[in-house]
Structures are given as C-alpha cells and as structure tokens.
mmCIF file of C-alpha atoms in Angstrom:
data_model
loop_
_atom_site.group_PDB
_atom_site.id
_atom_site.type_symbol
_atom_site.label_atom_id
_atom_site.label_comp_id
_atom_site.label_asym_id
_atom_site.label_seq_id
_atom_site.Cartn_x
_atom_site.Cartn_y
_atom_site.Cartn_z
ATOM 1 C CA MET Z 1 54.501 -16.170 -14.803
ATOM 2 C CA ALA Z 2 51.337 -16.879 -16.653
ATOM 3 C CA SER Z 3 51.255 -19.660 -18.951
ATOM 4 C CA ASN Z 4 50.308 -19.045 -22.482
ATOM 5 C CA HIS Z 5 47.452 -21.129 -21.889
ATOM 6 C CA HIS Z 6 45.806 -18.486 -19.223
ATOM 7 C CA PHE Z 7 45.366 -15.448 -21.810
ATOM 8 C CA THR Z 8 41.930 -15.272 -23.072
ATOM 9 C CA ILE Z 9 41.436 -12.048 -24.854
ATOM 10 C CA GLY Z 10 43.634 -11.583 -27.751
ATOM 11 C CA TRP Z 11 44.196 -7.460 -28.485
ATOM 12 C CA ILE Z 12 45.357 -6.587 -31.735
ATOM 13 C CA SER Z 13 47.077 -3.225 -32.254
ATOM 14 C CA PRO Z 14 47.405 -2.242 -35.830
ATOM 15 C CA LEU Z 15 50.350 0.008 -35.430
ATOM 16 C CA PRO Z 16 52.976 0.476 -32.645
ATOM 17 C CA LEU Z 17 51.330 3.711 -31.473
ATOM 18 C CA GLU Z 18 48.678 2.028 -30.853
ATOM 19 C CA LYS Z 19 50.070 -0.867 -28.871
ATOM 20 C CA GLU Z 20 51.860 2.144 -26.725
ATOM 21 C CA ALA Z 21 48.298 3.728 -25.662
ATOM 22 C CA ALA Z 22 46.992 0.134 -25.353
ATOM 23 C CA ARG Z 23 49.392 -1.081 -22.754
ATOM 24 C CA LEU Z 24 48.318 1.771 -20.523
ATOM 25 C CA VAL Z 25 44.837 0.341 -19.735
ATOM 26 C CA PHE Z 26 46.764 -3.073 -18.255
ATOM 27 C CA ASP Z 27 46.292 -3.207 -14.625
ATOM 28 C CA GLU Z 28 49.137 -5.613 -14.640
ATOM 29 C CA GLU Z 29 51.466 -5.606 -17.328
ATOM 30 C CA TYR Z 30 53.760 -9.002 -17.122
ATOM 31 C CA PRO Z 31 57.569 -8.897 -17.944
ATOM 32 C CA GLN Z 32 57.923 -9.180 -21.789
ATOM 33 C CA ASP Z 33 60.289 -11.929 -21.681
ATOM 34 C CA GLU Z 34 57.941 -14.076 -20.225
ATOM 35 C CA VAL Z 35 55.000 -13.851 -22.960
ATOM 36 C CA GLN Z 36 56.397 -15.576 -26.169
ATOM 37 C CA HIS Z 37 55.811 -18.046 -28.797
ATOM 38 C CA LYS Z 38 58.092 -19.389 -31.606
ATOM 39 C CA GLY Z 39 60.347 -16.987 -30.679
ATOM 40 C CA VAL Z 40 57.971 -14.073 -31.162
ATOM 41 C CA PHE Z 41 57.888 -11.462 -28.116
ATOM 42 C CA TYR Z 42 53.639 -10.367 -27.172
ATOM 43 C CA LEU Z 43 52.743 -7.832 -24.532
ATOM 44 C CA GLY Z 44 50.666 -9.728 -21.733
ATOM 45 C CA GLY Z 45 48.996 -8.418 -18.742
ATOM 46 C CA ARG Z 46 45.946 -8.285 -16.981
ATOM 47 C CA ILE Z 47 43.028 -6.058 -17.329
ATOM 48 C CA GLY Z 48 40.197 -6.506 -14.940
ATOM 49 C CA VAL Z 49 39.403 -10.559 -14.414
ATOM 50 C CA HIS Z 50 40.905 -10.989 -18.306
ATOM 51 C CA LYS Z 51 44.481 -12.113 -19.010
ATOM 52 C CA VAL Z 52 45.068 -10.476 -22.338
ATOM 53 C CA VAL Z 53 47.904 -10.621 -24.976
ATOM 54 C CA MET Z 54 48.537 -8.028 -27.637
ATOM 55 C CA GLY Z 55 50.280 -8.108 -30.783
ATOM 56 C CA VAL Z 56 51.379 -5.870 -33.269
ATOM 57 C CA GLN Z 57 51.414 -6.483 -36.967
ATOM 58 C CA ARG Z 58 54.251 -5.950 -38.870
ATOM 59 C CA ARG Z 59 52.775 -4.228 -41.865
ATOM 60 C CA ILE Z 60 49.390 -2.940 -42.003
ATOM 61 C CA GLY Z 61 46.517 -4.449 -44.237
ATOM 62 C CA LEU Z 62 43.802 -7.223 -44.148
ATOM 63 C CA SER Z 63 46.337 -10.036 -44.747
ATOM 64 C CA GLN Z 64 48.920 -9.097 -42.222
ATOM 65 C CA ALA Z 65 46.303 -8.743 -39.663
ATOM 66 C CA ALA Z 66 44.840 -12.258 -40.538
ATOM 67 C CA ILE Z 67 48.246 -13.536 -40.230
ATOM 68 C CA LEU Z 68 48.834 -12.260 -36.476
ATOM 69 C CA ALA Z 69 45.386 -13.343 -35.519
ATOM 70 C CA GLU Z 70 46.303 -17.194 -36.469
ATOM 71 C CA LYS Z 71 49.666 -16.767 -34.731
ATOM 72 C CA MET Z 72 48.097 -15.724 -31.567
ATOM 73 C CA ARG Z 73 45.662 -18.351 -31.596
ATOM 74 C CA ASP Z 74 48.021 -20.972 -32.058
ATOM 75 C CA GLY Z 75 50.475 -19.613 -29.568
ATOM 76 C CA PHE Z 76 47.486 -18.948 -26.913
ATOM 77 C CA PRO Z 77 45.213 -21.606 -27.626
ATOM 78 C CA ASN Z 78 42.290 -20.645 -24.943
ATOM 79 C CA ILE Z 79 42.191 -16.969 -26.649
ATOM 80 C CA LYS Z 80 38.263 -16.851 -26.829
ATOM 81 C CA TYR Z 81 37.724 -13.032 -28.076
ATOM 82 C CA PHE Z 82 39.584 -10.871 -30.332
ATOM 83 C CA PHE Z 83 39.408 -7.199 -29.924
ATOM 84 C CA LEU Z 84 40.664 -5.150 -32.603
ATOM 85 C CA VAL Z 85 41.366 -1.494 -31.317
ATOM 86 C CA GLY Z 86 42.940 1.460 -32.865
ATOM 87 C CA ILE Z 87 42.791 4.484 -34.863
ATOM 88 C CA ALA Z 88 40.299 4.913 -38.074
ATOM 89 C CA GLY Z 89 38.733 7.623 -40.398
ATOM 90 C CA GLY Z 90 34.987 8.297 -39.282
ATOM 91 C CA VAL Z 91 32.052 9.591 -41.419
ATOM 92 C CA PRO Z 92 31.319 13.031 -40.466
ATOM 93 C CA ARG Z 93 27.493 12.523 -40.527
ATOM 94 C CA TYR Z 94 25.366 9.889 -40.369
ATOM 95 C CA GLY Z 95 21.676 8.640 -40.148
ATOM 96 C CA PRO Z 96 18.225 10.432 -41.196
ATOM 97 C CA ALA Z 97 17.503 13.666 -42.131
ATOM 98 C CA GLY Z 98 16.413 15.768 -39.107
ATOM 99 C CA ALA Z 99 18.264 13.000 -36.593
ATOM 100 C CA ALA Z 100 21.860 12.726 -37.911
ATOM 101 C CA SER Z 101 24.487 11.883 -35.854
ATOM 102 C CA GLU Z 102 27.687 13.943 -35.887
ATOM 103 C CA ILE Z 103 31.321 11.824 -35.479
ATOM 104 C CA VAL Z 104 33.608 14.209 -33.959
ATOM 105 C CA LEU Z 105 37.713 13.865 -33.943
ATOM 106 C CA GLY Z 106 38.448 11.627 -30.647
ATOM 107 C CA ASP Z 107 35.292 9.918 -31.009
ATOM 108 C CA VAL Z 108 35.163 6.064 -30.772
ATOM 109 C CA VAL Z 109 32.963 3.987 -33.365
ATOM 110 C CA VAL Z 110 32.423 -0.069 -32.301
ATOM 111 C CA SER Z 111 31.461 -2.396 -34.976
ATOM 112 C CA TYR Z 112 27.868 -3.241 -34.778
ATOM 113 C CA PRO Z 113 25.121 -4.836 -37.486
ATOM 114 C CA ARG Z 114 23.432 -2.513 -39.301
ATOM 115 C CA GLY Z 115 21.107 -3.141 -42.430
ATOM 116 C CA ASN Z 116 22.630 -6.289 -44.195
ATOM 117 C CA HIS Z 117 25.623 -6.442 -42.662
ATOM 118 C CA GLY Z 118 27.095 -7.853 -39.184
ATOM 119 C CA GLY Z 119 29.443 -4.842 -38.082
ATOM 120 C CA VAL Z 120 32.392 -5.286 -40.583
ATOM 121 C CA LEU Z 121 32.189 -5.480 -44.567
ATOM 122 C CA GLN Z 122 35.248 -5.108 -46.896
ATOM 123 C CA TYR Z 123 34.200 -2.693 -49.564
ATOM 124 C CA ASP Z 124 36.939 -3.130 -52.229
ATOM 125 C CA LYS Z 125 35.946 -6.797 -52.672
ATOM 126 C CA GLY Z 126 33.758 -8.076 -55.385
ATOM 127 C CA ALA Z 127 33.597 -8.524 -59.250
ATOM 128 C CA TRP Z 128 34.238 -6.185 -61.683
ATOM 129 C CA GLN Z 129 31.619 -5.410 -63.912
ATOM 130 C CA GLY Z 130 31.327 -2.908 -67.196
ATOM 131 C CA GLN Z 131 31.797 0.668 -66.587
ATOM 132 C CA GLY Z 132 34.063 0.644 -63.850
ATOM 133 C CA CYS Z 133 31.191 -1.079 -62.097
ATOM 134 C CA LEU Z 134 32.307 -3.190 -58.787
ATOM 135 C CA LYS Z 135 29.422 -6.333 -57.848
ATOM 136 C CA PHE Z 136 29.894 -6.314 -54.069
ATOM 137 C CA ARG Z 137 30.883 -9.399 -52.461
ATOM 138 C CA GLY Z 138 32.838 -8.262 -49.353
ATOM 139 C CA HIS Z 139 30.125 -9.478 -46.104
ATOM 140 C CA THR Z 140 32.308 -10.680 -43.457
ATOM 141 C CA ASN Z 141 31.453 -12.609 -40.114
ATOM 142 C CA GLY Z 142 29.391 -10.444 -37.515
ATOM 143 C CA VAL Z 143 30.324 -9.804 -34.029
ATOM 144 C CA PRO Z 144 29.631 -12.896 -31.962
ATOM 145 C CA GLY Z 145 25.808 -12.677 -30.277
ATOM 146 C CA ASP Z 146 27.794 -13.076 -26.660
ATOM 147 C CA LEU Z 147 30.211 -9.854 -27.708
ATOM 148 C CA LEU Z 148 27.233 -8.211 -29.124
ATOM 149 C CA VAL Z 149 25.334 -8.578 -25.603
ATOM 150 C CA ALA Z 150 28.489 -7.143 -23.889
ATOM 151 C CA VAL Z 151 28.306 -4.144 -26.109
ATOM 152 C CA ASN Z 152 24.775 -3.969 -25.920
ATOM 153 C CA ASN Z 153 24.774 -3.921 -21.959
ATOM 154 C CA PHE Z 154 27.771 -1.719 -21.532
ATOM 155 C CA ARG Z 155 25.767 0.751 -23.775
ATOM 156 C CA SER Z 156 22.550 0.823 -21.914
ATOM 157 C CA GLU Z 157 23.893 1.330 -18.852
ATOM 158 C CA GLY Z 158 25.172 4.461 -19.912
ATOM 159 C CA TRP Z 159 28.630 3.899 -18.486
ATOM 160 C CA SER Z 160 30.453 4.043 -21.380
ATOM 161 C CA LYS Z 161 31.014 7.850 -21.381
ATOM 162 C CA ILE Z 162 31.795 8.130 -17.672
ATOM 163 C CA ASN Z 163 34.224 5.058 -18.217
ATOM 164 C CA ILE Z 164 36.316 6.253 -21.005
ATOM 165 C CA CYS Z 165 36.843 9.748 -19.315
ATOM 166 C CA ASP Z 166 37.856 8.112 -15.871
ATOM 167 C CA THR Z 167 40.295 5.866 -17.390
ATOM 168 C CA LEU Z 168 41.894 8.441 -19.747
ATOM 169 C CA LYS Z 169 42.721 10.394 -16.544
ATOM 170 C CA GLN Z 170 43.961 7.159 -15.409
ATOM 171 C CA MET Z 171 46.229 6.225 -18.276
ATOM 172 C CA ARG Z 172 48.001 9.650 -18.392
ATOM 173 C CA LEU Z 173 48.845 9.280 -14.466
ATOM 174 C CA LYS Z 174 51.209 5.920 -15.759
ATOM 175 C CA LEU Z 175 53.453 8.703 -17.676
ATOM 176 C CA ASP Z 176 55.849 10.820 -16.421
ATOM 177 C CA GLU Z 177 55.076 14.501 -16.264
ATOM 178 C CA LYS Z 178 56.470 15.167 -19.762
ATOM 179 C CA ARG Z 179 54.860 12.676 -21.635
ATOM 180 C CA GLN Z 180 50.990 13.174 -20.284
ATOM 181 C CA GLY Z 181 50.518 15.622 -22.521
ATOM 182 C CA GLN Z 182 50.910 13.181 -25.015
ATOM 183 C CA TYR Z 183 47.307 11.585 -24.855
ATOM 184 C CA ASP Z 184 45.394 14.998 -24.620
ATOM 185 C CA ASP Z 185 42.509 15.992 -26.299
ATOM 186 C CA PRO Z 186 44.032 18.416 -28.898
ATOM 187 C CA GLY Z 187 40.583 20.263 -28.803
ATOM 188 C CA PRO Z 188 38.076 21.393 -31.390
ATOM 189 C CA ILE Z 189 40.387 24.286 -33.129
ATOM 190 C CA ARG Z 190 42.502 21.456 -34.517
ATOM 191 C CA ASP Z 191 39.528 19.283 -35.611
ATOM 192 C CA ARG Z 192 38.849 20.771 -39.539
ATOM 193 C CA LEU Z 193 36.541 19.042 -41.322
ATOM 194 C CA PHE Z 194 36.686 20.600 -45.186
ATOM 195 C CA GLU Z 195 34.299 20.325 -47.807
ATOM 196 C CA ASP Z 196 34.319 17.558 -50.080
ATOM 197 C CA GLY Z 197 35.561 18.787 -52.759
ATOM 198 C CA TYR Z 198 38.580 20.440 -51.225
ATOM 199 C CA GLN Z 199 41.848 18.278 -51.651
ATOM 200 C CA HIS Z 200 44.782 18.775 -49.329
ATOM 201 C CA GLN Z 201 47.037 21.228 -50.396
ATOM 202 C CA GLY Z 202 50.379 19.955 -49.475
ATOM 203 C CA THR Z 203 52.296 16.944 -48.795
ATOM 204 C CA GLU Z 204 51.066 13.919 -46.343
ATOM 205 C CA LEU Z 205 53.357 15.634 -43.719
ATOM 206 C CA ASP Z 206 52.065 19.256 -44.168
ATOM 207 C CA ASP Z 207 49.541 19.995 -41.141
ATOM 208 C CA CYS Z 208 46.464 21.444 -42.683
ATOM 209 C CA LYS Z 209 46.790 24.698 -40.740
ATOM 210 C CA ASP Z 210 49.829 25.437 -43.194
ATOM 211 C CA CYS Z 211 48.710 24.699 -46.645
ATOM 212 C CA CYS Z 212 44.675 24.209 -46.838
ATOM 213 C CA ASP Z 213 42.338 27.806 -47.092
ATOM 214 C CA ALA Z 214 40.404 27.636 -43.705
ATOM 215 C CA ASP Z 215 37.338 29.209 -45.929
ATOM 216 C CA TYR Z 216 36.297 25.562 -46.955
ATOM 217 C CA THR Z 217 36.289 24.300 -43.354
ATOM 218 C CA ILE Z 218 32.727 23.097 -42.033
ATOM 219 C CA SER Z 219 32.318 23.937 -38.459
ATOM 220 C CA ARG Z 220 32.187 21.056 -35.955
ATOM 221 C CA PHE Z 221 30.650 20.753 -32.959
ATOM 222 C CA GLU Z 222 31.556 23.528 -30.125
ATOM 223 C CA ARG Z 223 33.238 21.569 -27.228
ATOM 224 C CA GLY Z 224 34.581 23.154 -23.881
ATOM 225 C CA GLU Z 225 33.247 24.676 -20.596
ATOM 226 C CA SER Z 226 30.302 27.244 -22.478
ATOM 227 C CA ALA Z 227 29.364 23.989 -24.893
ATOM 228 C CA THR Z 228 27.163 21.482 -24.684
ATOM 229 C CA ARG Z 229 29.568 18.834 -25.552
ATOM 230 C CA PRO Z 230 32.662 19.280 -22.977
ATOM 231 C CA THR Z 231 36.234 18.932 -24.277
ATOM 232 C CA ASP Z 232 37.912 15.123 -23.642
ATOM 233 C CA GLU Z 233 34.595 13.626 -23.379
ATOM 234 C CA PRO Z 234 34.366 11.339 -26.575
ATOM 235 C CA SER Z 235 31.062 10.158 -27.358
ATOM 236 C CA VAL Z 236 31.044 6.223 -28.810
ATOM 237 C CA HIS Z 237 29.100 5.396 -32.624
ATOM 238 C CA PHE Z 238 27.781 2.012 -33.317
ATOM 239 C CA GLY Z 239 27.471 0.769 -36.559
ATOM 240 C CA ASN Z 240 29.289 -0.791 -39.622
ATOM 241 C CA ILE Z 241 33.204 -0.369 -40.297
ATOM 242 C CA ALA Z 242 34.329 -0.416 -43.698
ATOM 243 C CA SER Z 243 37.551 -2.520 -44.265
ATOM 244 C CA SER Z 244 39.855 -2.306 -47.191
ATOM 245 C CA ASN Z 245 43.591 -2.780 -48.261
ATOM 246 C CA GLN Z 246 43.427 0.469 -49.338
ATOM 247 C CA LEU Z 247 43.557 3.692 -47.478
ATOM 248 C CA GLN Z 248 40.835 5.672 -48.049
ATOM 249 C CA ILE Z 249 41.705 9.399 -48.801
ATOM 250 C CA SER Z 250 38.832 10.276 -50.932
ATOM 251 C CA ALA Z 251 35.884 11.946 -49.253
ATOM 252 C CA VAL Z 252 33.347 11.332 -52.410
ATOM 253 C CA GLU Z 253 34.441 7.405 -52.014
ATOM 254 C CA ARG Z 254 33.835 7.758 -48.305
ATOM 255 C CA ASN Z 255 30.253 9.081 -48.785
ATOM 256 C CA ARG Z 256 29.389 6.628 -51.377
ATOM 257 C CA VAL Z 257 30.552 3.415 -49.171
ATOM 258 C CA HIS Z 258 28.585 5.198 -46.351
ATOM 259 C CA LEU Z 259 25.175 5.427 -48.354
ATOM 260 C CA GLU Z 260 25.440 2.053 -49.970
ATOM 261 C CA HIS Z 261 26.434 0.305 -46.613
ATOM 262 C CA GLU Z 262 25.520 2.472 -43.814
ATOM 263 C CA ALA Z 263 29.334 2.566 -42.914
ATOM 264 C CA ILE Z 264 30.629 5.115 -40.364
ATOM 265 C CA CYS Z 265 34.067 3.944 -40.251
ATOM 266 C CA PHE Z 266 37.213 3.348 -42.645
ATOM 267 C CA GLU Z 267 40.163 1.075 -41.713
ATOM 268 C CA MET Z 268 42.592 -1.621 -43.082
ATOM 269 C CA GLU Z 269 42.159 -4.792 -40.836
ATOM 270 C CA ALA Z 270 39.152 -5.672 -39.504
ATOM 271 C CA ALA Z 271 37.735 -7.980 -42.469
ATOM 272 C CA GLY Z 272 41.386 -10.133 -42.406
ATOM 273 C CA VAL Z 273 40.431 -10.807 -38.569
ATOM 274 C CA MET Z 274 36.380 -11.617 -39.004
ATOM 275 C CA GLU Z 275 36.704 -14.124 -41.662
ATOM 276 C CA GLU Z 276 37.861 -16.427 -38.968
ATOM 277 C CA HIS Z 277 37.871 -15.320 -35.918
ATOM 278 C CA PRO Z 278 35.551 -14.007 -32.820
ATOM 279 C CA CYS Z 279 36.123 -10.008 -32.703
ATOM 280 C CA VAL Z 280 34.690 -6.615 -31.932
ATOM 281 C CA VAL Z 281 36.108 -3.843 -33.515
ATOM 282 C CA ILE Z 282 37.053 -0.648 -31.581
ATOM 283 C CA ARG Z 283 38.316 2.398 -33.307
ATOM 284 C CA GLY Z 284 39.229 5.889 -32.333
ATOM 285 C CA ILE Z 285 38.368 8.420 -35.507
ATOM 286 C CA CYS Z 286 41.445 10.586 -36.152
ATOM 287 C CA ASP Z 287 40.429 11.754 -39.504
ATOM 288 C CA TYR Z 288 37.400 12.045 -41.629
ATOM 289 C CA ALA Z 289 38.574 9.401 -44.246
ATOM 290 C CA ASP Z 290 39.306 12.065 -46.689
ATOM 291 C CA SER Z 291 42.600 13.658 -48.077
ATOM 292 C CA HIS Z 292 43.218 15.891 -45.172
ATOM 293 C CA LYS Z 293 44.998 13.285 -42.927
ATOM 294 C CA ASN Z 294 45.600 14.294 -39.081
ATOM 295 C CA LYS Z 295 48.721 12.891 -37.491
ATOM 296 C CA GLY Z 296 47.975 15.424 -34.409
ATOM 297 C CA TRP Z 297 44.998 13.275 -33.458
ATOM 298 C CA GLN Z 298 46.306 9.885 -33.529
ATOM 299 C CA ASN Z 299 47.745 9.635 -29.876
ATOM 300 C CA TYR Z 300 44.519 10.452 -28.883
ATOM 301 C CA ALA Z 301 42.121 8.961 -30.903
ATOM 302 C CA ALA Z 302 44.246 5.568 -29.928
ATOM 303 C CA ALA Z 303 43.826 6.272 -25.990
ATOM 304 C CA THR Z 304 39.888 6.888 -26.430
ATOM 305 C CA ALA Z 305 39.539 3.148 -28.512
ATOM 306 C CA ALA Z 306 41.590 1.506 -25.646
ATOM 307 C CA ALA Z 307 39.754 3.285 -22.846
ATOM 308 C CA TYR Z 308 36.319 1.786 -24.608
ATOM 309 C CA ALA Z 309 37.932 -1.382 -24.934
ATOM 310 C CA LYS Z 310 39.251 -1.823 -21.328
ATOM 311 C CA GLY Z 311 35.340 -0.746 -20.031
ATOM 312 C CA LEU Z 312 33.723 -3.285 -22.239
ATOM 313 C CA LEU Z 313 36.120 -5.918 -21.263
ATOM 314 C CA SER Z 314 34.656 -5.197 -17.900
ATOM 315 C CA THR Z 315 31.269 -6.264 -18.477
ATOM 316 C CA ILE Z 316 32.696 -9.769 -19.978
ATOM 317 C CA PRO Z 317 32.911 -12.523 -17.293
ATOM 318 C CA ALA Z 318 35.954 -14.321 -16.675
ATOM 319 C CA VAL Z 319 36.705 -17.261 -19.003
ATOM 320 C CA GLN Z 320 36.986 -20.552 -16.957
ATOM 321 C CA VAL Z 321 40.514 -21.601 -18.476
ATOM 322 C CA GLU Z 322 41.112 -24.134 -15.699
ATOM 323 C CA ASP Z 323 37.863 -25.865 -16.694
ATOM 324 C CA ARG Z 324 38.260 -25.854 -19.977
ATOM 325 C CA GLU Z 325 41.987 -27.406 -19.757
ATOM 326 C CA LYS Z 326 40.522 -30.091 -17.319
ATOM 327 C CA SER Z 327 37.840 -30.771 -19.910
ATOM 328 C CA ALA Z 328 40.274 -31.161 -22.419
ATOM 329 C CA ASN Z 329 42.910 -33.573 -20.718
ATOM 330 C CA VAL Z 330 39.752 -35.427 -19.538
ATOM 331 C CA SER Z 331 38.771 -36.553 -22.832
ATOM 332 C CA SER Z 332 42.079 -36.977 -24.119
ATOM 333 C CA HIS Z 333 42.518 -39.864 -21.451
ATOM 334 C CA GLN Z 334 38.935 -40.966 -21.738
ATOM 335 C CA PRO Z 335 38.620 -44.967 -23.401
ATOM 336 C CA ALA Z 336 36.902 -45.169 -26.503
ATOM 337 C CA THR Z 337 33.013 -45.798 -25.773
ATOM 338 C CA HIS Z 338 31.923 -46.637 -29.157
ATOM 339 C CA ALA Z 339 30.524 -49.661 -30.298
ATOM 340 C CA MET Z 340 32.158 -51.907 -32.185
ATOM 341 C CA ASN Z 341 31.577 -55.369 -34.495
ATOM 342 C CA VAL Z 342 33.661 -58.039 -33.191
ATOM 343 C CA THR Z 343 33.782 -61.692 -34.947
ATOM 344 C CA PHE Z 344 35.304 -64.611 -33.465
ATOM 345 C CA GLY Z 345 35.003 -67.536 -35.905
ATOM 346 C CA SER Z 346 37.996 -70.224 -37.651
ATOM 347 C CA GLN Z 347 38.583 -67.252 -39.969
ATOM 348 C CA ASN Z 348 39.956 -64.925 -36.901
ATOM 349 C CA SER Z 349 42.798 -66.163 -34.660
ATOM 350 C CA GLY Z 350 45.229 -64.845 -32.510
ATOM 351 C CA GLN Z 351 44.344 -62.653 -29.257
ATOM 352 C CA GLN Z 352 42.706 -59.251 -28.675
ATOM 353 C CA ALA Z 353 43.795 -57.375 -25.754
ATOM 354 C CA GLY Z 354 42.310 -54.047 -24.703
ATOM 355 C CA VAL Z 355 39.570 -52.456 -23.146
ATOM 356 C CA ILE Z 356 36.001 -51.550 -24.434
ATOM 357 C CA ASN Z 357 33.365 -49.368 -22.960
ATOM 358 C CA GLY Z 358 29.816 -49.499 -24.233
ATOM 359 C CA GLY Z 359 28.595 -52.197 -26.474
ATOM 360 C CA VAL Z 360 29.565 -54.466 -28.589
ATOM 361 C CA HIS Z 361 27.101 -55.428 -31.690
ATOM 362 C CA GLY Z 362 27.216 -57.934 -34.229
ATOM 363 C CA ALA Z 363 29.435 -60.406 -32.101
ATOM 364 C CA VAL Z 364 29.230 -63.785 -33.247
ATOM 365 C CA PHE Z 365 31.344 -66.643 -31.420
ATOM 366 C CA GLY Z 366 32.058 -70.271 -32.789
ATOM 367 C CA ARG Z 367 32.355 -71.580 -36.420
ATOM 368 C CA ARG Z 368 30.377 -70.343 -39.382
#
C-alpha cells in the first residue's frame, strides 16, 4: 500500500471520460480503497518512476479546478507538480502568414509561454470599460521553469509523436476487444471545420453531419496511407491556453482572443490551478472552439492528451520523497539555534531549564 506521502504527481482530470482514458496509462494501478483523504477516494498508481494520484472535478469551471487541486495538495503533501490533462477546443490555424501551423482534431496542445503570457491566461477576467470593452487582467502564473525544461527536452528529442503512437496502442491493448475501438482515431472524414460565420443548425446533441450543410466546411489535412500525415499520428503544439468559466462556442470570439493573446486552445479549468500550484496543461483537441461541438472526438482526444502526459513524465526524474520526509523530520526535532538575550540579576528569580545551542548574547550576571 502506498502512503499518501509517496505521491509526487497530482493529475487532474476535469471530466470522468478524461479519467477513464488517463487510467490506461498507469503502469500499475493501486486498489481504489487505498488512495483516499478525508473520505474522498482518488485513483492512484505508478507511471514509470512516479507515483501519481488522479482526481476528478465534481463540476466544471475554474473554481472547481482550484478546489480540487487544493484538496489534493492537502491530502498528498509531497505533490511537486500538477498535470491538468483533458480535452479542449483548438484554433484551426495559427502562426505567421506563409508559415502557419494547422491544428486538426486529435492533436495535442501543451501550455507554453508565448508573447506576454506564461502558457495560460484567463481571457474573461478584467474590468469592463465603455462600449462593452474589457480591459484584460487575466495573467496567471507561468509553467514552472523545471517543467518547461522537461517539455523542451521531450520536444527537442522528437520523442513526442513516436511516444504518443506507441502509448495509444498500449492503452487499447488494456481494454477488452469490444472496447478497443473506443479510443480509435475517428479519421479525417469526421474532422469537420465550418466557416466562421456558419452556426450549428441543430441542438448540441445533433451531429453536424445530420443537420449542417457540408458546403460550408473548410478542408482539413488529408490523413491516411497516401497522405503526408498518417492517421492516428497526432501532432503536438505548444502555446498559450485560454481559460474561462464560459464554454467557447463563437468562432468570431475565438479568433479575437487568438489574435490578442496568441492563444491556440480554449478550456475551462487551467487558470484556476495555475494561480496557486506548479502545473503543466495538456489538452487533446476535440472541436474547434466554435458552435460545432463534436462528442465523437472526445474519447480519442482524451487518450492523445493522456499519452503525451505519460511521455512527458518519462523525462522527469523521480522526486526523492524519502529525503524530503527525512529532512522534515530532522528539522522538526532540531533544538532551537537562534541567539537569545538572557539577564540574571536581582530583578530575576527562579530557575531556567533547557538547552540552548548557539551563542548567548547580552547575558548579564550579578547585580545592577
């Protein structure tokens, strides 16, 4: 049984479907009744050399993410980093003209500093001014430097894409035959990007293929055997992640935030965690942050994000919990070593018992 003090990575899955994908990357999963704090059960296990504890939010939103992170920190005090892993909406195209990068469904976005931001921003935070103008005040803490080093190492070595593909295969093998297709790449035929001004024509439960006009779609990268980009090989993108309490369903607003803040991804939790905790955010793209939500991509996007997170963890050295606990125990039992002023004279009577390690300054013995 792993002690709560042995967990060093806190993994936040905002939604249950994200947790179900994430648990498939465990190399070893601990019994659920052994990982708890104050009556709340968590998912715990080992990924490589790291002991990881996973928590799921009760509700969506920035404050709920912050509350969960605080509870996990309280129950598992040796958590050094948080990984916020799940699904999100992506910006279809970003970067300078002539060298733009394309994000397609199933790709992964990792929080990374761009422009004036450290990787995450809360784009709906600020002060309202005249004519409906919001003066932005949504800066958050950036991704910690040592986590950025790990992200850069994983990126520069070119491991990301290979690692994700291999991990996805391993994840599927853990499922029974009937469920293995749950995390398959839906393929380019189901990757539909509509023109910015064309709204979803049905309810949120209606698939675009049943209610929207295909004449308003914009072609995406071809994927498959004859294409330059194979199926089931998601790309990884690095940039600012825009966070808010509101679900982003406007292509026009998406484009505005992208242009103002160099954001390439939209979600509803990261800013709540980044304010107080060292964290990297990893998101699989399941829609284009517009009115055309696509539940058919959610499982695959959750799996690609989890697969990347596992690969990133493999580049981070194990946290030496034993040394930290020993250090804490030693310091808590160490006698006081600070200097003290002591006066023994006619105005002081009684006995002083105890041990003082260190210099004694200002001591006066005898009458005054």
